[in-house]
C-alpha cells in the first residue's frame, strides 16, 4: 500500500508518499480501506519528532479515518466486509489501509458523507470524554473554548449548544469569530485585541464560566483560573502556550476549582472503547439530526500531505483539513 512516511524529523517537506507493507490485522481488529483521513495538530508534533506513537501503534501519521471494511479479525462479528465506517486511530490514517481495534470503529453518521465522516472521530471522542464525561458540563452551564475555530473548537461549540449550554470562544480574527457565532457560539473574544478574563467576567455578571476547554496550557493557566465560576472545571488538552508556569493557586481553594488534563492517543484500548461507545450513543444522534455538522475547510490528495501540514501550521483554516488517498 502507499502511505505518507516521515523521512526524518522536520518541517512539512519531510513527508513523502512511499510504498510500504500492508498492516497486520489482529484477531480483534478490522482492516479498513481508507477513504479519507483528517489532520490533527498532534500530527505536526509527531512529524517534528516530539510526539512518538504509542508502543505497538502504526508508525504512520493519522489519528482518525473513514473508509470501507476490507477484512475482519477472527474475533470480530459486529461488522461485515463492505461496511462503511469511521474510526479513532492510534496512528496509521495517512495510508491506503489501516488496522483498527474493533472498539474504536463507528458507523458513518446518518446524513454525513463517507469523506466528511473522517472529520469526526478524534474531535468527538476528545470533546465528549473531556467536557462531558470528565468535566460534566450540564444544561444551563457556560463553556469557554479556546481556539474556537479549530476542529475541536467547531465541534465543541455545536455539541455544547445542542446540550443546552452557553458557549464562549476565543479566536484570533474577526472572520474566525464570525464563523464560530454562525455555528452557535454566544460570545466571541478576539484574544489578540481583548482580555478574555475581563470579557468573561463582563458577560457573566462577574461570575465566570463553569467549564473551560484549553489547548494552550501554561500561558493561559492563571487567566483560566481567574475566568472560572465557583465549582468551575478547567480541562487542559494541549500545551501550545508552553508546559511550565508560575501561578497563584488561591483561586483553587477560594472557588473550589477542579483542574484536569488528558490525552486520547495513549489511553488503553478498553478506555477508548468506552469513550467511542459513549460518543455513538450521545453524539451520533445529534449529527443525524443535523444539529452537529462537519466543518471541513479543505481536502488534499494524500500525496500533498506536506501542503496540508503547511496550511495547518499557518492556522488560517477553520475546522478540519482532510487527506484523500
mmCIF file of C-alpha atoms in Angstrom:
data_model
loop_
_atom_site.group_PDB
_atom_site.id
_atom_site.type_symbol
_atom_site.label_atom_id
_atom_site.label_comp_id
_atom_site.label_asym_id
_atom_site.label_seq_id
_atom_site.Cartn_x
_atom_site.Cartn_y
_atom_site.Cartn_z
ATOM 1 C CA UNK A 1 0.000 0.000 0.000
ATOM 2 C CA UNK A 2 1.002 3.646 -0.209
ATOM 3 C CA UNK A 3 1.485 5.688 2.975
ATOM 4 C CA UNK A 4 2.970 9.010 3.986
ATOM 5 C CA UNK A 5 6.356 8.407 5.601
ATOM 6 C CA UNK A 6 8.235 10.832 7.869
ATOM 7 C CA UNK A 7 11.638 10.572 6.150
ATOM 8 C CA UNK A 8 13.317 12.437 9.056
ATOM 9 C CA UNK A 9 12.082 14.769 11.812
ATOM 10 C CA UNK A 10 11.476 18.251 10.421
ATOM 11 C CA UNK A 11 9.186 20.581 8.501
ATOM 12 C CA UNK A 12 6.309 19.591 6.209
ATOM 13 C CA UNK A 13 8.758 18.808 3.379
ATOM 14 C CA UNK A 14 9.921 15.613 5.163
ATOM 15 C CA UNK A 15 6.562 13.938 4.406
ATOM 16 C CA UNK A 16 6.847 11.605 1.401
ATOM 17 C CA UNK A 17 4.376 9.188 -0.202
ATOM 18 C CA UNK A 18 6.052 5.762 -0.333
ATOM 19 C CA UNK A 19 5.187 2.116 -0.944
ATOM 20 C CA UNK A 20 5.088 0.271 2.419
ATOM 21 C CA UNK A 21 3.972 -3.097 3.833
ATOM 22 C CA UNK A 22 0.254 -3.655 4.449
ATOM 23 C CA UNK A 23 -0.690 -3.548 8.149
ATOM 24 C CA UNK A 24 -1.082 -6.831 10.029
ATOM 25 C CA UNK A 25 -4.642 -7.374 11.294
ATOM 26 C CA UNK A 26 -5.070 -8.750 14.817
ATOM 27 C CA UNK A 27 -7.845 -11.095 15.965
ATOM 28 C CA UNK A 28 -9.830 -8.201 17.459
ATOM 29 C CA UNK A 29 -9.204 -5.759 14.613
ATOM 30 C CA UNK A 30 -10.657 -4.715 11.256
ATOM 31 C CA UNK A 31 -8.741 -3.726 8.147
ATOM 32 C CA UNK A 32 -10.177 -0.515 6.727
ATOM 33 C CA UNK A 33 -9.591 0.716 3.174
ATOM 34 C CA UNK A 34 -9.061 4.408 3.919
ATOM 35 C CA UNK A 35 -11.360 6.774 2.037
ATOM 36 C CA UNK A 36 -10.309 9.895 3.974
ATOM 37 C CA UNK A 37 -8.182 10.841 6.964
ATOM 38 C CA UNK A 38 -8.062 14.067 8.893
ATOM 39 C CA UNK A 39 -5.212 16.219 10.199
ATOM 40 C CA UNK A 40 -4.764 16.864 13.912
ATOM 41 C CA UNK A 41 -2.209 19.230 15.416
ATOM 42 C CA UNK A 42 -0.582 16.231 17.095
ATOM 43 C CA UNK A 43 0.440 15.059 13.601
ATOM 44 C CA UNK A 44 2.679 18.115 13.223
ATOM 45 C CA UNK A 45 4.376 17.350 16.558
ATOM 46 C CA UNK A 46 4.944 13.716 15.534
ATOM 47 C CA UNK A 47 6.430 14.915 12.231
ATOM 48 C CA UNK A 48 8.894 17.113 14.166
ATOM 49 C CA UNK A 49 9.872 14.153 16.358
ATOM 50 C CA UNK A 50 8.334 15.364 19.619
ATOM 51 C CA UNK A 51 5.263 13.103 19.826
ATOM 52 C CA UNK A 52 6.150 9.455 19.110
ATOM 53 C CA UNK A 53 3.362 6.904 18.500
ATOM 54 C CA UNK A 54 2.396 4.674 21.442
ATOM 55 C CA UNK A 55 4.120 1.283 21.719
ATOM 56 C CA UNK A 56 2.701 -1.135 19.162
ATOM 57 C CA UNK A 57 0.876 1.561 17.164
ATOM 58 C CA UNK A 58 1.361 2.236 13.454
ATOM 59 C CA UNK A 59 4.496 4.311 12.735
ATOM 60 C CA UNK A 60 2.485 6.414 10.273
ATOM 61 C CA UNK A 61 0.574 9.602 10.985
ATOM 62 C CA UNK A 62 -3.205 9.845 11.186
ATOM 63 C CA UNK A 63 -5.436 9.662 14.273
ATOM 64 C CA UNK A 64 -8.792 9.101 12.535
ATOM 65 C CA UNK A 65 -10.204 7.922 9.230
ATOM 66 C CA UNK A 66 -13.260 6.896 7.282
ATOM 67 C CA UNK A 67 -13.473 4.061 4.813
ATOM 68 C CA UNK A 68 -14.709 0.594 3.944
ATOM 69 C CA UNK A 69 -14.145 -2.648 5.870
ATOM 70 C CA UNK A 70 -11.798 -4.869 3.813
ATOM 71 C CA UNK A 71 -11.262 -7.771 6.234
ATOM 72 C CA UNK A 72 -12.082 -8.890 9.775
ATOM 73 C CA UNK A 73 -10.006 -10.438 12.551
ATOM 74 C CA UNK A 74 -11.302 -13.838 13.685
ATOM 75 C CA UNK A 75 -12.979 -12.459 16.853
ATOM 76 C CA UNK A 76 -14.854 -9.663 15.043
ATOM 77 C CA UNK A 77 -18.537 -10.332 14.401
ATOM 78 C CA UNK A 78 -20.103 -6.871 14.750
ATOM 79 C CA UNK A 79 -19.099 -5.664 11.247
ATOM 80 C CA UNK A 80 -19.032 -7.187 7.779
ATOM 81 C CA UNK A 81 -16.815 -6.700 4.751
ATOM 82 C CA UNK A 82 -18.024 -3.709 2.718
ATOM 83 C CA UNK A 83 -19.441 -1.771 5.694
ATOM 84 C CA UNK A 84 -18.773 1.970 5.585
ATOM 85 C CA UNK A 85 -17.224 3.121 8.865
ATOM 86 C CA UNK A 86 -15.121 5.762 10.562
ATOM 87 C CA UNK A 87 -12.605 5.126 13.308
ATOM 88 C CA UNK A 88 -10.420 6.530 16.063
ATOM 89 C CA UNK A 89 -6.784 5.527 15.475
ATOM 90 C CA UNK A 90 -3.542 5.499 17.469
ATOM 91 C CA UNK A 91 -1.860 6.137 14.102
ATOM 92 C CA UNK A 92 -1.866 4.927 10.517
ATOM 93 C CA UNK A 93 -4.554 7.071 8.887
ATOM 94 C CA UNK A 94 -2.207 8.659 6.291
ATOM 95 C CA UNK A 95 -2.250 5.432 4.263
ATOM 96 C CA UNK A 96 -4.425 3.413 1.900
ATOM 97 C CA UNK A 97 -5.226 0.803 4.579
ATOM 98 C CA UNK A 98 -5.225 0.748 8.374
ATOM 99 C CA UNK A 99 -5.855 -1.932 11.021
ATOM 100 C CA UNK A 100 -8.137 -0.770 13.856
ATOM 101 C CA UNK A 101 -9.270 -2.359 17.150
ATOM 102 C CA UNK A 102 -12.978 -3.159 16.838
ATOM 103 C CA UNK A 103 -13.846 -0.997 19.874
ATOM 104 C CA UNK A 104 -12.679 2.129 18.038
ATOM 105 C CA UNK A 105 -14.876 1.722 14.960
ATOM 106 C CA UNK A 106 -18.084 3.715 14.442
ATOM 107 C CA UNK A 107 -20.775 3.683 11.760
ATOM 108 C CA UNK A 108 -20.791 6.659 9.398
ATOM 109 C CA UNK A 109 -23.343 9.029 10.990
ATOM 110 C CA UNK A 110 -26.679 9.280 9.168
ATOM 111 C CA UNK A 111 -26.727 12.121 6.653
ATOM 112 C CA UNK A 112 -22.927 12.519 6.533
ATOM 113 C CA UNK A 113 -20.789 11.633 3.505
ATOM 114 C CA UNK A 114 -18.067 8.997 3.822
ATOM 115 C CA UNK A 115 -15.494 11.762 3.212
ATOM 116 C CA UNK A 116 -16.834 14.132 5.890
ATOM 117 C CA UNK A 117 -17.155 11.263 8.390
ATOM 118 C CA UNK A 118 -13.336 11.327 8.705
ATOM 119 C CA UNK A 119 -13.629 14.721 10.422
ATOM 120 C CA UNK A 120 -15.496 13.392 13.469
ATOM 121 C CA UNK A 121 -13.846 10.552 15.460
ATOM 122 C CA UNK A 122 -10.922 12.390 17.094
ATOM 123 C CA UNK A 123 -12.804 15.626 17.878
ATOM 124 C CA UNK A 124 -15.935 13.826 19.056
ATOM 125 C CA UNK A 125 -14.002 11.464 21.343
ATOM 126 C CA UNK A 126 -11.805 14.279 22.676
ATOM 127 C CA UNK A 127 -14.642 16.698 23.426
ATOM 128 C CA UNK A 128 -17.097 14.116 24.728
ATOM 129 C CA UNK A 129 -14.548 12.499 27.078
ATOM 130 C CA UNK A 130 -13.196 15.785 28.453
ATOM 131 C CA UNK A 131 -16.060 18.301 28.521
ATOM 132 C CA UNK A 132 -18.880 15.858 29.241
ATOM 133 C CA UNK A 133 -17.603 12.581 30.749
ATOM 134 C CA UNK A 134 -14.953 14.189 32.996
ATOM 135 C CA UNK A 135 -15.947 17.865 33.435
ATOM 136 C CA UNK A 136 -19.680 17.023 33.408
ATOM 137 C CA UNK A 137 -20.846 20.137 31.561
ATOM 138 C CA UNK A 138 -24.599 20.229 32.065
ATOM 139 C CA UNK A 139 -27.579 22.048 30.628
ATOM 140 C CA UNK A 140 -27.646 25.732 31.589
ATOM 141 C CA UNK A 141 -23.919 25.917 32.352
ATOM 142 C CA UNK A 142 -21.359 28.013 30.458
ATOM 143 C CA UNK A 143 -18.407 26.679 28.451
ATOM 144 C CA UNK A 144 -15.348 28.620 27.270
ATOM 145 C CA UNK A 145 -13.461 27.033 24.359
ATOM 146 C CA UNK A 146 -10.023 28.357 23.447
ATOM 147 C CA UNK A 147 -9.273 28.025 19.751
ATOM 148 C CA UNK A 148 -12.945 28.102 18.852
ATOM 149 C CA UNK A 149 -12.304 27.868 15.104
ATOM 150 C CA UNK A 150 -10.173 24.699 15.338
ATOM 151 C CA UNK A 151 -11.522 21.242 14.581
ATOM 152 C CA UNK A 152 -12.050 20.611 18.276
ATOM 153 C CA UNK A 153 -13.450 24.105 18.797
ATOM 154 C CA UNK A 154 -16.022 23.984 15.999
ATOM 155 C CA UNK A 155 -17.222 20.592 17.229
ATOM 156 C CA UNK A 156 -17.335 21.653 20.902
ATOM 157 C CA UNK A 157 -19.428 24.733 20.090
ATOM 158 C CA UNK A 158 -22.057 22.662 18.311
ATOM 159 C CA UNK A 159 -22.379 19.786 20.780
ATOM 160 C CA UNK A 160 -22.426 22.115 23.809
ATOM 161 C CA UNK A 161 -25.154 24.246 22.243
ATOM 162 C CA UNK A 162 -27.114 21.098 21.360
ATOM 163 C CA UNK A 163 -26.986 20.089 25.021
ATOM 164 C CA UNK A 164 -28.176 23.456 26.284
ATOM 165 C CA UNK A 165 -25.043 25.360 27.298
ATOM 166 C CA UNK A 166 -23.997 28.953 26.701
ATOM 167 C CA UNK A 167 -20.739 28.942 24.735
ATOM 168 C CA UNK A 168 -17.861 31.437 24.801
ATOM 169 C CA UNK A 169 -14.934 31.130 22.385
ATOM 170 C CA UNK A 170 -11.581 32.781 21.798
ATOM 171 C CA UNK A 171 -10.079 33.066 18.305
ATOM 172 C CA UNK A 172 -7.516 35.264 16.583
ATOM 173 C CA UNK A 173 -9.534 37.022 13.862
ATOM 174 C CA UNK A 174 -12.930 38.583 13.317
ATOM 175 C CA UNK A 175 -13.548 36.146 10.440
ATOM 176 C CA UNK A 176 -12.981 33.160 12.738
ATOM 177 C CA UNK A 177 -15.191 34.652 15.451
ATOM 178 C CA UNK A 178 -17.967 35.323 12.923
ATOM 179 C CA UNK A 179 -17.816 31.682 11.830
ATOM 180 C CA UNK A 180 -17.943 30.462 15.445
ATOM 181 C CA UNK A 181 -21.050 32.571 16.024
ATOM 182 C CA UNK A 182 -22.633 31.228 12.829
ATOM 183 C CA UNK A 183 -22.475 27.687 14.254
ATOM 184 C CA UNK A 184 -23.804 28.646 17.680
ATOM 185 C CA UNK A 185 -21.191 30.425 19.817
ATOM 186 C CA UNK A 186 -22.859 33.051 22.024
ATOM 187 C CA UNK A 187 -19.810 35.183 22.838
ATOM 188 C CA UNK A 188 -16.712 35.589 20.663
ATOM 189 C CA UNK A 189 -13.496 37.061 22.069
ATOM 190 C CA UNK A 190 -10.549 38.130 19.909
ATOM 191 C CA UNK A 191 -7.573 37.093 22.042
ATOM 192 C CA UNK A 192 -5.272 39.390 20.045
ATOM 193 C CA UNK A 193 -7.187 42.556 20.931
ATOM 194 C CA UNK A 194 -9.183 41.707 24.079
ATOM 195 C CA UNK A 195 -8.537 40.411 27.598
ATOM 196 C CA UNK A 196 -10.617 37.237 27.734
ATOM 197 C CA UNK A 197 -10.837 37.302 31.559
ATOM 198 C CA UNK A 198 -12.415 40.754 31.501
ATOM 199 C CA UNK A 199 -14.867 39.803 28.750
ATOM 200 C CA UNK A 200 -15.871 36.577 30.523
ATOM 201 C CA UNK A 201 -16.500 38.482 33.764
ATOM 202 C CA UNK A 202 -18.437 41.178 31.923
ATOM 203 C CA UNK A 203 -20.641 38.655 30.093
ATOM 204 C CA UNK A 204 -21.358 36.558 33.215
ATOM 205 C CA UNK A 205 -22.136 39.339 35.683
ATOM 206 C CA UNK A 206 -18.741 38.895 37.346
ATOM 207 C CA UNK A 207 -19.190 35.172 37.993
ATOM 208 C CA UNK A 208 -17.088 33.427 35.360
ATOM 209 C CA UNK A 209 -17.722 30.310 33.263
ATOM 210 C CA UNK A 210 -18.355 26.778 34.546
ATOM 211 C CA UNK A 211 -16.052 24.782 32.243
ATOM 212 C CA UNK A 212 -13.021 25.737 30.123
ATOM 213 C CA UNK A 213 -11.577 23.532 27.365
ATOM 214 C CA UNK A 214 -7.988 24.697 26.949
ATOM 215 C CA UNK A 215 -5.349 23.847 24.335
ATOM 216 C CA UNK A 216 -2.816 26.464 25.472
ATOM 217 C CA UNK A 217 -1.564 25.211 28.825
ATOM 218 C CA UNK A 218 0.975 27.363 30.663
ATOM 219 C CA UNK A 219 0.382 30.729 29.013
ATOM 220 C CA UNK A 220 -3.347 30.693 29.871
ATOM 221 C CA UNK A 221 -3.237 28.828 33.198
ATOM 222 C CA UNK A 222 -3.603 31.788 35.573
ATOM 223 C CA UNK A 223 -6.123 33.563 33.366
ATOM 224 C CA UNK A 224 -8.161 30.384 33.076
ATOM 225 C CA UNK A 225 -8.334 30.029 36.877
ATOM 226 C CA UNK A 226 -9.370 33.692 37.081
ATOM 227 C CA UNK A 227 -12.125 33.112 34.474
ATOM 228 C CA UNK A 228 -13.872 30.268 36.311
ATOM 229 C CA UNK A 229 -17.039 30.428 38.384
ATOM 230 C CA UNK A 230 -17.405 28.727 41.780
ATOM 231 C CA UNK A 231 -17.050 24.935 41.314
ATOM 232 C CA UNK A 232 -15.560 25.618 37.883
ATOM 233 C CA UNK A 233 -13.631 22.986 35.912
ATOM 234 C CA UNK A 234 -10.569 23.640 33.746
ATOM 235 C CA UNK A 235 -9.668 20.889 31.292
ATOM 236 C CA UNK A 236 -6.262 21.079 29.576
ATOM 237 C CA UNK A 237 -5.793 19.127 26.336
ATOM 238 C CA UNK A 238 -2.745 20.844 24.847
ATOM 239 C CA UNK A 239 0.356 22.911 25.539
ATOM 240 C CA UNK A 240 0.505 25.305 22.596
ATOM 241 C CA UNK A 241 1.401 28.030 25.108
ATOM 242 C CA UNK A 242 4.078 26.045 26.936
ATOM 243 C CA UNK A 243 4.319 23.479 29.732
ATOM 244 C CA UNK A 244 5.527 25.366 32.805
ATOM 245 C CA UNK A 245 4.357 28.487 34.570
ATOM 246 C CA UNK A 246 4.137 30.133 37.961
ATOM 247 C CA UNK A 247 0.608 30.606 39.268
ATOM 248 C CA UNK A 248 -1.330 31.988 42.213
ATOM 249 C CA UNK A 249 -3.196 28.908 43.440
ATOM 250 C CA UNK A 250 -5.546 30.724 45.811
ATOM 251 C CA UNK A 251 -8.492 30.677 43.350
ATOM 252 C CA UNK A 252 -8.441 26.842 43.529
ATOM 253 C CA UNK A 253 -9.444 26.961 47.190
ATOM 254 C CA UNK A 254 -11.481 30.136 47.149
ATOM 255 C CA UNK A 255 -13.647 28.964 44.242
ATOM 256 C CA UNK A 256 -13.422 25.139 44.735
ATOM 257 C CA UNK A 257 -11.912 24.682 41.276
ATOM 258 C CA UNK A 258 -11.002 21.449 39.510
ATOM 259 C CA UNK A 259 -8.084 21.262 37.078
ATOM 260 C CA UNK A 260 -7.805 18.180 34.875
ATOM 261 C CA UNK A 261 -5.895 17.119 31.805
ATOM 262 C CA UNK A 262 -5.934 14.168 29.457
ATOM 263 C CA UNK A 263 -4.777 12.951 26.094
ATOM 264 C CA UNK A 264 -6.620 10.402 23.986
ATOM 265 C CA UNK A 265 -3.952 8.614 21.983
ATOM 266 C CA UNK A 266 -2.181 6.852 24.878
ATOM 267 C CA UNK A 267 -5.300 5.581 26.644
ATOM 268 C CA UNK A 268 -5.885 1.826 26.894
ATOM 269 C CA UNK A 269 -7.960 0.014 24.269
ATOM 270 C CA UNK A 270 -10.637 -0.602 26.927
ATOM 271 C CA UNK A 271 -10.761 3.082 27.822
ATOM 272 C CA UNK A 272 -11.005 4.167 24.186
ATOM 273 C CA UNK A 273 -13.777 1.616 23.565
ATOM 274 C CA UNK A 274 -15.838 3.104 26.423
ATOM 275 C CA UNK A 275 -15.407 6.624 25.013
ATOM 276 C CA UNK A 276 -16.267 5.513 21.450
ATOM 277 C CA UNK A 277 -19.394 3.742 22.707
ATOM 278 C CA UNK A 278 -20.498 6.862 24.638
ATOM 279 C CA UNK A 279 -19.882 9.010 21.549
ATOM 280 C CA UNK A 280 -22.034 6.749 19.394
ATOM 281 C CA UNK A 281 -24.814 6.864 21.986
ATOM 282 C CA UNK A 282 -24.712 10.601 22.757
ATOM 283 C CA UNK A 283 -23.133 12.427 19.816
ATOM 284 C CA UNK A 284 -24.157 10.448 16.731
ATOM 285 C CA UNK A 285 -27.890 11.248 17.233
ATOM 286 C CA UNK A 286 -27.071 14.980 17.283
ATOM 287 C CA UNK A 287 -25.207 14.586 13.975
ATOM 288 C CA UNK A 288 -28.083 12.560 12.497
ATOM 289 C CA UNK A 289 -30.482 15.373 13.487
ATOM 290 C CA UNK A 290 -28.274 17.874 11.635
ATOM 291 C CA UNK A 291 -27.585 19.780 14.856
ATOM 292 C CA UNK A 292 -23.849 18.988 14.723
ATOM 293 C CA UNK A 293 -22.379 19.360 11.247
ATOM 294 C CA UNK A 294 -18.953 18.512 9.834
ATOM 295 C CA UNK A 295 -16.769 21.592 9.431
ATOM 296 C CA UNK A 296 -14.251 20.797 6.688
ATOM 297 C CA UNK A 297 -12.050 23.628 5.434
ATOM 298 C CA UNK A 298 -10.146 21.880 2.657
ATOM 299 C CA UNK A 299 -9.300 18.425 1.300
ATOM 300 C CA UNK A 300 -5.965 17.446 -0.253
ATOM 301 C CA UNK A 301 -4.828 14.293 -2.058
ATOM 302 C CA UNK A 302 -2.734 12.102 0.274
ATOM 303 C CA UNK A 303 0.336 12.873 -1.863
ATOM 304 C CA UNK A 304 0.003 16.553 -0.834
ATOM 305 C CA UNK A 305 0.263 15.896 2.921
ATOM 306 C CA UNK A 306 3.111 18.428 3.132
ATOM 307 C CA UNK A 307 0.868 21.200 1.780
ATOM 308 C CA UNK A 308 -1.880 20.173 4.195
ATOM 309 C CA UNK A 309 0.580 20.430 7.125
ATOM 310 C CA UNK A 310 1.697 23.870 5.928
ATOM 311 C CA UNK A 311 -1.932 25.008 5.971
ATOM 312 C CA UNK A 312 -2.492 23.624 9.482
ATOM 313 C CA UNK A 313 0.636 25.319 10.818
ATOM 314 C CA UNK A 314 -0.395 28.637 9.235
ATOM 315 C CA UNK A 315 -3.539 28.471 11.435
ATOM 316 C CA UNK A 316 -5.537 30.118 8.647
ATOM 317 C CA UNK A 317 -8.028 27.269 8.440
ATOM 318 C CA UNK A 318 -11.382 26.930 10.196
ATOM 319 C CA UNK A 319 -12.387 23.401 11.215
ATOM 320 C CA UNK A 320 -10.807 20.268 9.768
ATOM 321 C CA UNK A 321 -8.335 19.543 6.964
ATOM 322 C CA UNK A 322 -8.731 16.195 5.170
ATOM 323 C CA UNK A 323 -6.411 13.951 3.133
ATOM 324 C CA UNK A 324 -7.854 11.613 0.489
ATOM 325 C CA UNK A 325 -5.767 8.548 -0.542
#
